Amino acid sequence: MDESKIRDRLRQLTFILDCRRAGDAVIDAIRELAERIDVSDETLLLREGDVRGTFGFVLLDGRVSVIKSEREPVVVDSPALIGEMQQFSISGSRSASVLTLGSCMLLRFDWPTLYATLEERLRELDFQQVKDAVRRSSWNHATNFDD
């Protein structure tokens, strides 16, 4: 996938759309900080309850299954933000496991590093808008399990 296609995928993310003015800066920061990874079918990206790591993913291509204890799995198609809910957990643990369904292309990044970079580059109001957009994305993911 070439750079323009990756940026197009990032522009489709709900939290980027919600950022309005800061969207391009968020895309630039993700591209600068994220590592592109290609994974095979049935790769466990995140494990429910895990407290290690502060990373998140952008699913650029493929599908994943989000598996939460005592709930039906939810299939998520690309593009999607994955792993954002941990930063809002009081315990700091992962709220669900994420398993790839087929091969997937992802961007992997560290949340604290992304936030620190954006805080340096954005006006305070725009930075807060980014954080609020990620929080809304997290809330929307959480409510998918209630259906």
Backbone as a chain_set.jsonl record, in Angstrom:
{"seq": "MDESKIRDRLRQLTFILDCRRAGDAVIDAIRELAERIDVSDETLLLREGDVRGTFGFVLLDGRVSVIKSEREPVVVDSPALIGEMQQFSISGSRSASVLTLGSCMLLRFDWPTLYATLEERLRELDFQQVKDAVRRSSWNHATNFDD", "coords": {"N": [[0.853, -1.164, 0.0], [0.677, 2.139, -0.949], [1.918, 5.407, 0.115], [-0.019, 7.477, -0.273], [-2.417, 6.064, -0.303], [-2.38, 4.972, 2.272], [-2.621, 7.347, 3.778], [-5.151, 8.14, 2.882], [-6.692, 6.093, 4.0], [-6.278, 6.634, 6.725], [-7.566, 9.119, 6.89], [-10.197, 8.313, 6.822], [-10.831, 7.389, 9.325], [-12.967, 7.622, 12.11], [-12.268, 9.135, 14.402], [-10.333, 10.84, 13.365], [-11.812, 12.286, 11.482], [-13.448, 13.614, 13.268], [-11.681, 15.414, 14.346], [-11.39, 17.671, 12.852], [-9.805, 20.587, 12.218], [-7.333, 19.693, 13.171], [-6.851, 17.254, 12.025], [-5.058, 16.671, 9.816], [-2.584, 17.118, 11.036], [-2.602, 15.131, 12.969], [-2.597, 12.851, 11.36], [-0.082, 13.222, 10.112], [1.576, 12.962, 12.39], [1.031, 10.329, 13.224], [1.981, 8.927, 10.985], [4.669, 9.59, 11.132], [5.46, 8.463, 13.579], [4.535, 5.834, 13.733], [4.95, 2.317, 13.251], [4.811, 0.268, 10.471], [3.186, -2.803, 10.229], [2.792, -6.106, 9.06], [0.653, -8.758, 9.455], [-0.23, -12.209, 9.97], [-3.051, -14.483, 9.546], [-5.104, -15.094, 12.394], [-3.492, -13.859, 14.33], [-2.77, -12.762, 17.528], [-3.336, -9.65, 18.611], [-3.907, -8.03, 20.823], [-4.463, -8.746, 24.27], [-7.122, -9.4, 26.403], [-7.282, -7.914, 29.594], [-4.555, -7.597, 29.844], [-1.888, -5.634, 31.035], [0.409, -4.679, 30.081], [2.329, -2.583, 27.942], [1.692, 0.347, 25.969], [0.622, 0.772, 23.553], [-1.129, 1.387, 20.458], [-3.135, 0.612, 17.567], [-3.646, 1.183, 14.063], [-5.796, -0.249, 11.949], [-5.196, -0.852, 8.769], [-5.718, -2.459, 6.557], [-7.722, -5.273, 6.168], [-9.366, -7.498, 8.554], [-10.498, -7.772, 11.931], [-11.256, -9.621, 14.92], [-12.894, -8.651, 17.776], [-12.774, -9.602, 21.0], [-14.46, -10.058, 23.912], [-14.774, -11.016, 27.276], [-17.473, -13.143, 28.041], [-19.157, -12.074, 26.111], [-20.478, -11.722, 22.798], [-18.241, -12.023, 20.047], [-17.06, -9.177, 18.163], [-16.806, -8.223, 14.864], [-14.491, -6.26, 13.165], [-13.9, -4.137, 10.499], [-11.372, -2.804, 8.288], [-10.805, 0.692, 7.553], [-9.673, 1.08, 10.94], [-9.424, 2.165, 14.335], [-7.601, 0.724, 16.915], [-7.18, -0.472, 20.195], [-7.4, 1.764, 21.78], [-8.951, 1.937, 24.03], [-7.713, 1.12, 26.406], [-6.315, 3.255, 27.573], [-8.254, 4.642, 28.91], [-9.063, 3.083, 30.914], [-9.406, 2.44, 34.327], [-7.846, 0.576, 35.664], [-5.866, 0.277, 33.828], [-5.777, -1.836, 32.132], [-6.171, -3.962, 29.245], [-9.259, -3.982, 27.553], [-10.356, -5.888, 25.945], [-9.676, -8.755, 23.867], [-7.936, -8.897, 20.756], [-8.023, -10.355, 17.672], [-6.63, -11.271, 14.589], [-8.38, -11.72, 11.5], [-7.613, -13.358, 8.971], [-4.934, -12.138, 6.823], [-3.456, -9.028, 7.791], [-2.795, -5.51, 7.533], [-1.227, -3.131, 9.466], [-0.724, -0.117, 11.404], [1.409, 0.506, 14.031], [1.663, 2.18, 17.074], [2.791, 4.242, 19.846], [0.781, 5.369, 22.411], [1.317, 7.426, 24.52], [3.562, 8.71, 23.355], [2.506, 9.614, 20.93], [0.533, 11.406, 21.882], [2.206, 13.251, 23.268], [3.7, 14.294, 21.157], [1.671, 15.486, 19.622], [0.728, 17.353, 21.444], [2.866, 19.114, 21.559], [2.794, 20.155, 18.965], [0.26, 21.184, 18.391], [-2.291, 23.692, 18.932], [-3.673, 24.342, 22.163], [-6.495, 24.019, 22.305], [-7.037, 22.549, 19.958], [-5.552, 20.242, 20.489], [-6.943, 19.247, 22.701], [-9.323, 18.683, 21.422], [-8.563, 16.517, 19.815], [-7.99, 14.588, 21.802], [-10.55, 14.352, 22.916], [-11.921, 13.334, 20.708], [-10.728, 10.813, 20.419], [-11.561, 9.699, 22.828], [-14.358, 9.629, 22.404], [-14.391, 7.804, 20.286], [-13.497, 5.535, 21.628], [-15.62, 5.187, 23.427], [-17.69, 4.653, 21.592], [-16.794, 2.192, 20.586], [-16.993, 0.653, 22.898], [-19.764, 0.62, 23.289], [-20.572, -0.973, 21.197], [-20.511, -3.552, 22.133], [-22.759, -3.76, 23.634], [-24.941, -4.178, 22.088]], "CA": [[0.0, 0.0, 0.0], [1.53, 3.321, -1.031], [1.702, 6.446, 1.122], [-1.281, 8.204, -0.468], [-3.502, 5.152, 0.103], [-2.338, 4.924, 3.741], [-3.191, 8.606, 4.267], [-6.595, 8.087, 2.608], [-7.274, 5.212, 5.033], [-6.27, 7.371, 7.985], [-8.593, 10.168, 6.808], [-11.511, 7.687, 6.995], [-11.063, 7.053, 10.722], [-13.936, 8.517, 12.736], [-11.651, 10.1, 15.299], [-9.658, 11.843, 12.53], [-12.882, 13.139, 10.956], [-13.92, 14.446, 14.382], [-10.642, 16.374, 14.747], [-11.5, 18.83, 11.979], [-8.573, 21.299, 11.85], [-6.118, 18.984, 13.594], [-6.784, 15.952, 11.362], [-3.829, 16.488, 9.042], [-1.463, 17.029, 11.979], [-2.675, 13.803, 13.587], [-2.131, 11.912, 10.324], [1.369, 13.391, 9.997], [2.227, 12.404, 13.584], [0.924, 8.865, 13.165], [2.892, 8.438, 9.942], [6.031, 9.781, 11.608], [5.749, 7.66, 14.767], [4.037, 4.455, 13.669], [5.641, 1.258, 12.521], [3.886, -0.552, 9.677], [3.383, -4.235, 10.421], [1.931, -7.027, 8.333], [0.484, -9.941, 10.284], [-0.98, -13.294, 9.343], [-4.321, -14.909, 10.12], [-5.151, -15.543, 13.786], [-2.472, -13.233, 15.167], [-3.333, -12.076, 18.686], [-2.754, -8.312, 18.711], [-4.103, -7.564, 22.19], [-5.08, -9.748, 25.149], [-7.966, -8.826, 27.455], [-6.705, -7.94, 30.928], [-3.12, -7.318, 29.813], [-1.54, -4.267, 31.446], [1.699, -4.321, 29.459], [2.301, -1.848, 26.678], [0.843, 1.541, 25.825], [0.527, 0.959, 22.114], [-2.388, 1.257, 19.742], [-3.007, 0.243, 16.163], [-4.605, 1.54, 13.031], [-5.992, -1.348, 11.006], [-5.257, -0.261, 7.43], [-6.288, -3.408, 5.61], [-8.057, -6.546, 6.782], [-10.449, -7.568, 9.542], [-10.147, -8.349, 13.223], [-12.329, -9.971, 15.835], [-12.707, -8.098, 19.115], [-13.351, -10.636, 21.848], [-14.567, -9.635, 25.303], [-15.33, -12.085, 28.104], [-18.918, -13.288, 28.204], [-19.866, -11.312, 25.077], [-20.252, -12.193, 21.433], [-17.187, -11.26, 19.359], [-17.451, -8.151, 17.2], [-15.873, -8.155, 13.735], [-14.186, -4.884, 12.785], [-13.245, -4.019, 9.199], [-10.489, -1.651, 8.11], [-9.827, 1.156, 8.525], [-10.19, 1.157, 12.307], [-8.531, 2.431, 15.452], [-7.643, -0.414, 17.833], [-6.324, -0.369, 21.372], [-7.516, 3.075, 22.426], [-9.747, 1.881, 25.257], [-6.86, 0.887, 27.568], [-5.907, 4.494, 28.227], [-9.368, 5.153, 29.698], [-9.343, 2.077, 31.939], [-8.846, 2.788, 35.636], [-6.795, -0.405, 35.975], [-4.849, 0.3, 32.783], [-5.741, -3.128, 31.439], [-6.872, -4.078, 27.964], [-10.661, -4.318, 27.787], [-10.755, -6.984, 25.061], [-8.642, -9.347, 23.024], [-8.124, -8.613, 19.332], [-7.451, -11.431, 16.875], [-6.791, -11.007, 13.154], [-9.155, -12.649, 10.671], [-6.884, -13.249, 7.715], [-3.763, -11.267, 6.93], [-3.803, -7.627, 8.03], [-1.758, -4.485, 7.53], [-1.507, -2.203, 10.555], [0.269, 0.82, 11.914], [1.519, 0.344, 15.489], [2.242, 3.39, 17.662], [2.719, 4.383, 21.292], [-0.141, 6.458, 22.743], [1.944, 8.586, 25.174], [4.432, 9.415, 22.41], [1.624, 10.329, 19.997], [-0.044, 12.553, 22.587], [3.263, 14.235, 23.54], [4.014, 14.929, 19.872], [0.558, 16.367, 19.246], [0.67, 18.465, 22.399], [3.902, 20.065, 21.128], [2.531, 20.718, 17.637], [-1.077, 21.744, 18.233], [-2.821, 24.624, 19.921], [-4.296, 23.609, 23.271], [-7.87, 23.684, 21.95], [-6.996, 21.472, 18.961], [-5.073, 19.04, 21.17], [-8.062, 18.743, 23.492], [-10.288, 18.134, 20.47], [-8.054, 15.193, 19.449], [-8.21, 13.694, 22.944], [-11.996, 14.116, 23.01], [-12.308, 12.471, 19.587], [-10.292, 9.449, 20.768], [-12.455, 9.259, 23.904], [-15.633, 9.275, 21.768], [-14.157, 6.563, 19.543], [-13.453, 4.485, 22.637], [-16.992, 4.996, 23.907], [-18.449, 3.985, 20.524], [-16.377, 0.788, 20.564], [-17.547, 0.005, 24.093], [-21.202, 0.413, 23.131], [-20.805, -2.055, 20.24], [-20.688, -4.789, 22.863], [-24.042, -3.742, 24.312], [-26.008, -4.485, 21.127]], "C": [[0.906, 1.236, 0.0], [1.087, 4.391, -0.025], [0.371, 7.173, 0.952], [-2.473, 7.351, -0.053], [-3.551, 5.039, 1.636], [-2.975, 6.192, 4.316], [-4.698, 8.664, 4.014], [-7.306, 7.221, 3.654], [-7.344, 5.929, 6.37], [-7.356, 8.449, 8.006], [-9.998, 9.607, 7.021], [-11.825, 7.334, 8.45], [-11.976, 8.096, 11.363], [-13.259, 9.554, 13.616], [-10.868, 11.168, 14.528], [-10.699, 12.809, 11.958], [-13.39, 14.093, 12.029], [-12.923, 15.523, 14.789], [-10.671, 17.662, 13.938], [-10.135, 19.435, 11.638], [-7.312, 20.507, 12.135], [-5.915, 17.662, 12.857], [-5.492, 15.705, 10.604], [-2.605, 16.36, 9.951], [-1.437, 15.667, 12.667], [-2.174, 12.751, 12.603], [-0.617, 12.004, 10.182], [2.095, 12.753, 11.177], [2.166, 10.876, 13.579], [1.903, 8.308, 12.141], [4.35, 8.542, 10.392], [6.397, 8.772, 12.702], [5.43, 6.175, 14.625], [4.929, 3.551, 12.831], [4.586, 0.468, 11.749], [4.218, -2.016, 9.932], [2.357, -4.998, 9.599], [1.863, -8.306, 9.149], [-0.398, -10.958, 9.571], [-2.284, -13.573, 10.088], [-4.127, -15.405, 11.55], [-3.966, -15.054, 14.63], [-3.178, -12.486, 16.298], [-2.613, -10.737, 18.845], [-2.796, -7.791, 20.14], [-4.785, -8.668, 22.989], [-5.851, -9.039, 26.264], [-7.293, -8.989, 28.818], [-5.227, -7.614, 30.987], [-2.874, -5.859, 30.207], [-0.218, -3.807, 30.84], [1.463, -3.535, 28.178], [1.322, -0.689, 26.686], [0.619, 1.825, 24.349], [-0.898, 0.803, 21.616], [-2.087, 0.905, 18.301], [-4.008, 1.007, 15.311], [-4.637, 0.353, 12.088], [-6.2, -0.716, 9.63], [-5.953, -1.167, 6.431], [-6.534, -4.725, 6.331], [-9.202, -6.419, 7.768], [-9.914, -8.191, 10.817], [-11.418, -8.715, 13.971], [-11.97, -9.415, 17.202], [-13.5, -8.996, 20.06], [-13.292, -10.174, 23.3], [-15.264, -10.745, 26.085], [-16.853, -11.991, 28.192], [-19.731, -12.438, 27.235], [-19.588, -11.957, 23.73], [-19.131, -11.372, 20.795], [-17.784, -10.26, 18.37], [-16.385, -8.114, 16.115], [-15.731, -6.691, 13.315], [-13.417, -4.912, 11.473], [-12.361, -2.777, 9.166], [-11.225, -0.535, 7.358], [-10.467, 1.296, 9.904], [-9.068, 1.465, 13.286], [-8.707, 1.302, 16.461], [-6.71, -0.142, 19.007], [-6.413, 0.948, 22.105], [-8.205, 3.001, 23.781], [-8.889, 1.719, 26.512], [-6.526, 2.186, 28.304], [-7.014, 5.124, 29.062], [-9.778, 4.186, 30.808], [-8.661, 2.472, 33.252], [-7.692, 1.852, 35.986], [-5.657, -0.387, 34.966], [-4.763, -0.994, 31.997], [-6.521, -3.06, 30.132], [-8.294, -4.584, 28.218], [-11.142, -5.495, 26.947], [-9.514, -7.552, 24.381], [-8.97, -9.01, 21.579], [-7.321, -9.633, 18.544], [-7.677, -11.127, 15.399], [-7.598, -12.116, 12.484], [-8.589, -12.56, 9.261], [-5.675, -12.349, 7.907], [-4.217, -9.817, 7.039], [-2.564, -6.749, 7.923], [-2.157, -3.437, 8.57], [-0.391, -1.193, 10.724], [0.243, 0.668, 13.425], [2.242, 1.568, 16.038], [2.051, 3.381, 19.172], [1.846, 5.595, 21.627], [0.544, 7.631, 23.443], [2.848, 9.39, 24.233], [3.603, 10.211, 21.407], [1.05, 11.569, 20.674], [1.004, 13.633, 22.859], [3.62, 15.001, 22.265], [2.92, 15.909, 19.478], [0.442, 17.568, 20.176], [1.7, 19.534, 22.046], [3.502, 20.821, 19.869], [1.21, 21.474, 17.519], [-1.358, 22.821, 19.272], [-3.567, 23.808, 20.972], [-5.713, 23.153, 22.926], [-7.915, 22.524, 20.95], [-6.521, 20.162, 19.585], [-6.191, 18.425, 22.005], [-9.117, 18.108, 22.594], [-9.867, 16.727, 20.021], [-8.326, 14.201, 20.572], [-9.698, 13.358, 23.102], [-12.479, 13.182, 21.896], [-11.909, 11.017, 19.844], [-11.197, 8.885, 21.858], [-13.818, 8.844, 23.333], [-15.509, 7.976, 20.978], [-14.152, 5.377, 20.492], [-14.858, 4.166, 23.139], [-17.832, 4.266, 22.858], [-18.072, 2.515, 20.423], [-16.98, 0.038, 21.739], [-19.036, -0.287, 23.92], [-21.528, -0.65, 22.075], [-21.044, -3.391, 20.928], [-22.041, -4.88, 23.544], [-25.196, -4.096, 23.382], [-26.45, -5.925, 21.203]], "O": [[1.792, 1.363, 0.845], [0.029, 4.286, 0.596], [-0.301, 7.456, 1.943], [-3.443, 7.875, 0.496], [-4.632, 5.014, 2.225], [-3.782, 6.113, 5.242], [-5.442, 9.184, 4.845], [-8.385, 7.571, 4.132], [-8.352, 5.845, 7.071], [-7.994, 8.664, 9.037], [-10.907, 10.361, 7.37], [-12.969, 7.012, 8.771], [-11.785, 9.299, 11.183], [-13.629, 10.728, 13.586], [-10.755, 12.298, 15.002], [-10.481, 14.021, 11.954], [-13.722, 15.242, 11.739], [-13.286, 16.454, 15.508], [-10.033, 18.644, 14.317], [-9.386, 18.857, 10.851], [-6.323, 20.636, 11.414], [-4.89, 17.009, 13.054], [-4.892, 14.639, 10.736], [-1.695, 15.582, 9.665], [-0.365, 15.117, 12.917], [-1.41, 11.862, 12.977], [0.063, 10.978, 10.135], [3.109, 12.08, 10.993], [3.153, 10.214, 13.9], [2.582, 7.316, 12.408], [5.166, 7.679, 10.067], [7.526, 8.283, 12.74], [6.004, 5.349, 15.334], [5.557, 3.966, 11.857], [3.58, 0.05, 12.322], [5.377, -2.422, 9.862], [1.206, -4.583, 9.466], [2.895, -8.878, 9.499], [-1.195, -10.619, 8.696], [-2.57, -12.971, 11.124], [-3.127, -16.047, 11.874], [-3.503, -15.755, 15.53], [-4.073, -11.678, 16.054], [-1.428, -10.696, 19.173], [-1.836, -7.184, 20.615], [-5.586, -9.432, 22.45], [-5.307, -8.192, 26.973], [-6.797, -10.066, 29.152], [-4.692, -7.375, 32.07], [-3.583, -4.961, 29.753], [0.217, -2.677, 31.063], [0.519, -3.796, 27.433], [0.27, -0.741, 27.322], [0.448, 2.976, 23.944], [-1.746, 0.182, 22.256], [-0.933, 0.902, 17.872], [-5.069, 1.418, 15.78], [-3.619, -0.007, 11.497], [-7.244, -0.122, 9.36], [-6.689, -0.699, 5.563], [-5.653, -5.233, 7.025], [-9.904, -5.409, 7.825], [-9.005, -9.021, 10.794], [-12.499, -8.195, 13.696], [-10.885, -9.672, 17.725], [-14.717, -9.134, 19.943], [-12.215, -9.932, 23.845], [-16.229, -11.339, 25.606], [-17.427, -10.92, 28.388], [-20.884, -12.116, 27.519], [-18.587, -12.65, 23.551], [-19.074, -10.157, 20.98], [-18.864, -10.473, 17.819], [-15.196, -7.988, 16.411], [-16.722, -5.982, 13.136], [-12.415, -5.615, 11.341], [-12.575, -1.825, 9.917], [-12.166, -0.804, 6.611], [-11.656, 1.595, 10.019], [-7.918, 1.073, 13.087], [-9.833, 0.961, 16.823], [-5.596, 0.352, 18.833], [-5.584, 1.228, 22.971], [-8.057, 3.91, 24.598], [-9.305, 2.147, 27.589], [-6.463, 2.202, 29.533], [-6.753, 6.04, 29.841], [-10.726, 4.445, 31.549], [-7.475, 2.798, 33.269], [-6.68, 2.284, 36.539], [-4.6, -0.967, 35.213], [-3.791, -1.227, 31.278], [-7.402, -2.221, 29.948], [-8.499, -5.506, 29.008], [-12.214, -6.042, 27.204], [-8.459, -6.919, 24.329], [-10.137, -8.855, 21.218], [-6.109, -9.763, 18.716], [-8.784, -10.768, 15.0], [-7.508, -13.287, 12.854], [-9.055, -11.757, 8.453], [-5.419, -11.858, 9.007], [-5.228, -9.425, 6.457], [-1.443, -7.185, 8.184], [-3.276, -2.924, 8.556], [0.729, -1.386, 10.252], [-0.826, 0.697, 14.034], [3.3, 1.95, 15.538], [1.252, 2.612, 19.706], [2.127, 6.709, 21.187], [0.37, 8.764, 22.994], [2.889, 10.618, 24.313], [3.946, 11.345, 21.071], [1.077, 12.659, 20.103], [0.715, 14.818, 22.694], [3.818, 16.216, 22.299], [3.205, 17.028, 19.052], [0.098, 18.668, 19.743], [1.441, 20.725, 22.214], [3.833, 21.998, 19.719], [1.06, 22.319, 16.636], [-0.747, 22.856, 20.34], [-4.038, 22.706, 20.689], [-6.088, 22.019, 23.225], [-8.74, 21.62, 21.083], [-7.029, 19.093, 19.247], [-6.362, 17.206, 22.01], [-9.734, 17.11, 22.965], [-10.713, 15.846, 19.865], [-8.832, 13.104, 20.331], [-10.056, 12.215, 23.388], [-13.346, 12.339, 22.122], [-12.663, 10.097, 19.525], [-11.56, 7.71, 21.811], [-14.369, 7.82, 23.736], [-16.415, 7.144, 20.999], [-14.737, 4.335, 20.196], [-15.23, 2.999, 23.257], [-18.599, 3.363, 23.195], [-18.94, 1.672, 20.196], [-17.432, -1.097, 21.585], [-19.517, -1.332, 24.358], [-22.642, -1.174, 22.056], [-21.704, -4.268, 20.371], [-22.438, -5.957, 23.989], [-26.319, -4.295, 23.846], [-27.34, -6.337, 20.459]]}, "num_chains": 1, "name": "protein.A"}
